[in-house]
Amino acid sequence: MYLKRKLLLIFLITLPGVSGETVENGHCAASRKMDEQCSRYCYKIVKPLLQYAASVQSKESQFGELTSRNQNHEATIKSLEDQLQLSKSQQHFCLTKDELFDKIESAIVTKNDNIERLIKELKNIDAKDDGNVMIKELEKKIKELTHETVTQNMHAEDLNAELRKKDAEILSLKSRNIEYAAKIKQLEGNVEAKDDIMTSCRGRGTGIFKIQVTCSKPFEVSCDSSLADSGWTVIQRRQDGSENFNRTMSDYRSGFGTLTNEFFLGLDKIYFLTSSKQHELYIYLKDFNNEVRYAKYTNFSIGAQEENFELKSLGVYSGTAGDSMASNLNMQFSTTDKDHDSLTKIHCAQSCGSGWWFKGCGYSFLNGIYRRVAESKQKQGIEWHTWKLDSLKYVQMMIRPVD
Ligand SMILES: [Ca+2]
């Protein structure tokens, strides 16, 4: 085999254009070069030989490769045989099947013990965790309760503050109630007192009483039911000369004297009384012979201060003394300091020493100078000319509301 390959190689090297280097570079390259270098002549003869040589070369390469692989297998087999031998030599050190089972069982028992221990620890941990959870829940509940308690305390404080406020309001209301009760009592007293205060002397008999009419404060008056039936309010009295009637307008306006004795009630009060409702006038007259006469008018009224207390009306006269006031109708009131009479050159009030509804100067002078019996015939006294010219001993002017 080796000899044939050698001979063939020598033959090829001797051929023209063929070198050993070309053959060694590979089958395809050699074939290509041979195709180029060979002529038609040699190609038919040499080519099959060259193809055979290339085939031999390929076979030889495959052989080498198989040989190499066989060597590797042999090495592997050797290695395995060595391992097998080694294994056999160590076999007496291996455990028997029962021992192995025992060992495995022991290991399993140990593992089981460990597992049980771990389970117990795990349970303990779980128990601790449960406790922790419970503690945490309790802490959470305590926190919630604390918060709720704080909230309730705040609410309680608010309620207490509200209660204190309400208590203060109640005290204030009680105080106000007491105050109102006192005011009610006072008003009731006032009402009772007002009920007691009459607008006239009707039903009061004789004495000093308090009356009140529109636009005036309550004031005391002398009521008389002894001289001419009952219910008369005395507005003027003359009986002993104890009081001075020669006074100014201011005095006549506000009144003067003593209700139980000689006095003039006052023009303002007479205005209030006679303007509040219709009043009749009764004039009681007594001379020093103790003869009594009277003059009565059905509608007596005077004007206000702005009208200088003008004698507004007298109504219808009746009586026993005659109508000495007729000429005084519609005359303003004159005093020693106020001349409202009809005479330009004479001041009747000054001439007569008194205040009255003088005209020129008239026939009645009931506020004149009180004359004693010895002086009763003197002028400027208390006079009622339709009865007599002498000064009178006793005079009383009274008014009473007409029903
Ligand atoms: Ca005059």
XYZ file of C-alpha atoms in Angstrom, residues 285-291 293 321 324 363 376-377 382-393:
25
model
C -122.318 133.985 98.562
C -122.896 135.035 102.161
C -123.028 138.515 103.502
C -122.252 139.698 107.006
C -125.870 139.126 107.837
C -125.245 135.474 107.010
C -127.678 135.685 104.174
C -127.277 133.629 97.804
C -127.820 136.307 93.526
C -123.090 139.493 87.821
C -120.156 143.797 88.408
C -118.000 146.174 104.229
C -119.294 149.195 102.465
C -115.606 141.277 97.600
C -118.626 142.296 95.599
C -121.548 140.865 93.614
C -123.412 143.805 92.370
C -126.529 142.015 91.168
C -127.177 141.151 94.820
C -125.583 144.054 96.666
C -122.662 146.509 96.539
C -121.388 145.752 100.012
C -118.433 143.521 100.510
C -119.407 139.969 101.340
C -118.414 137.848 104.291
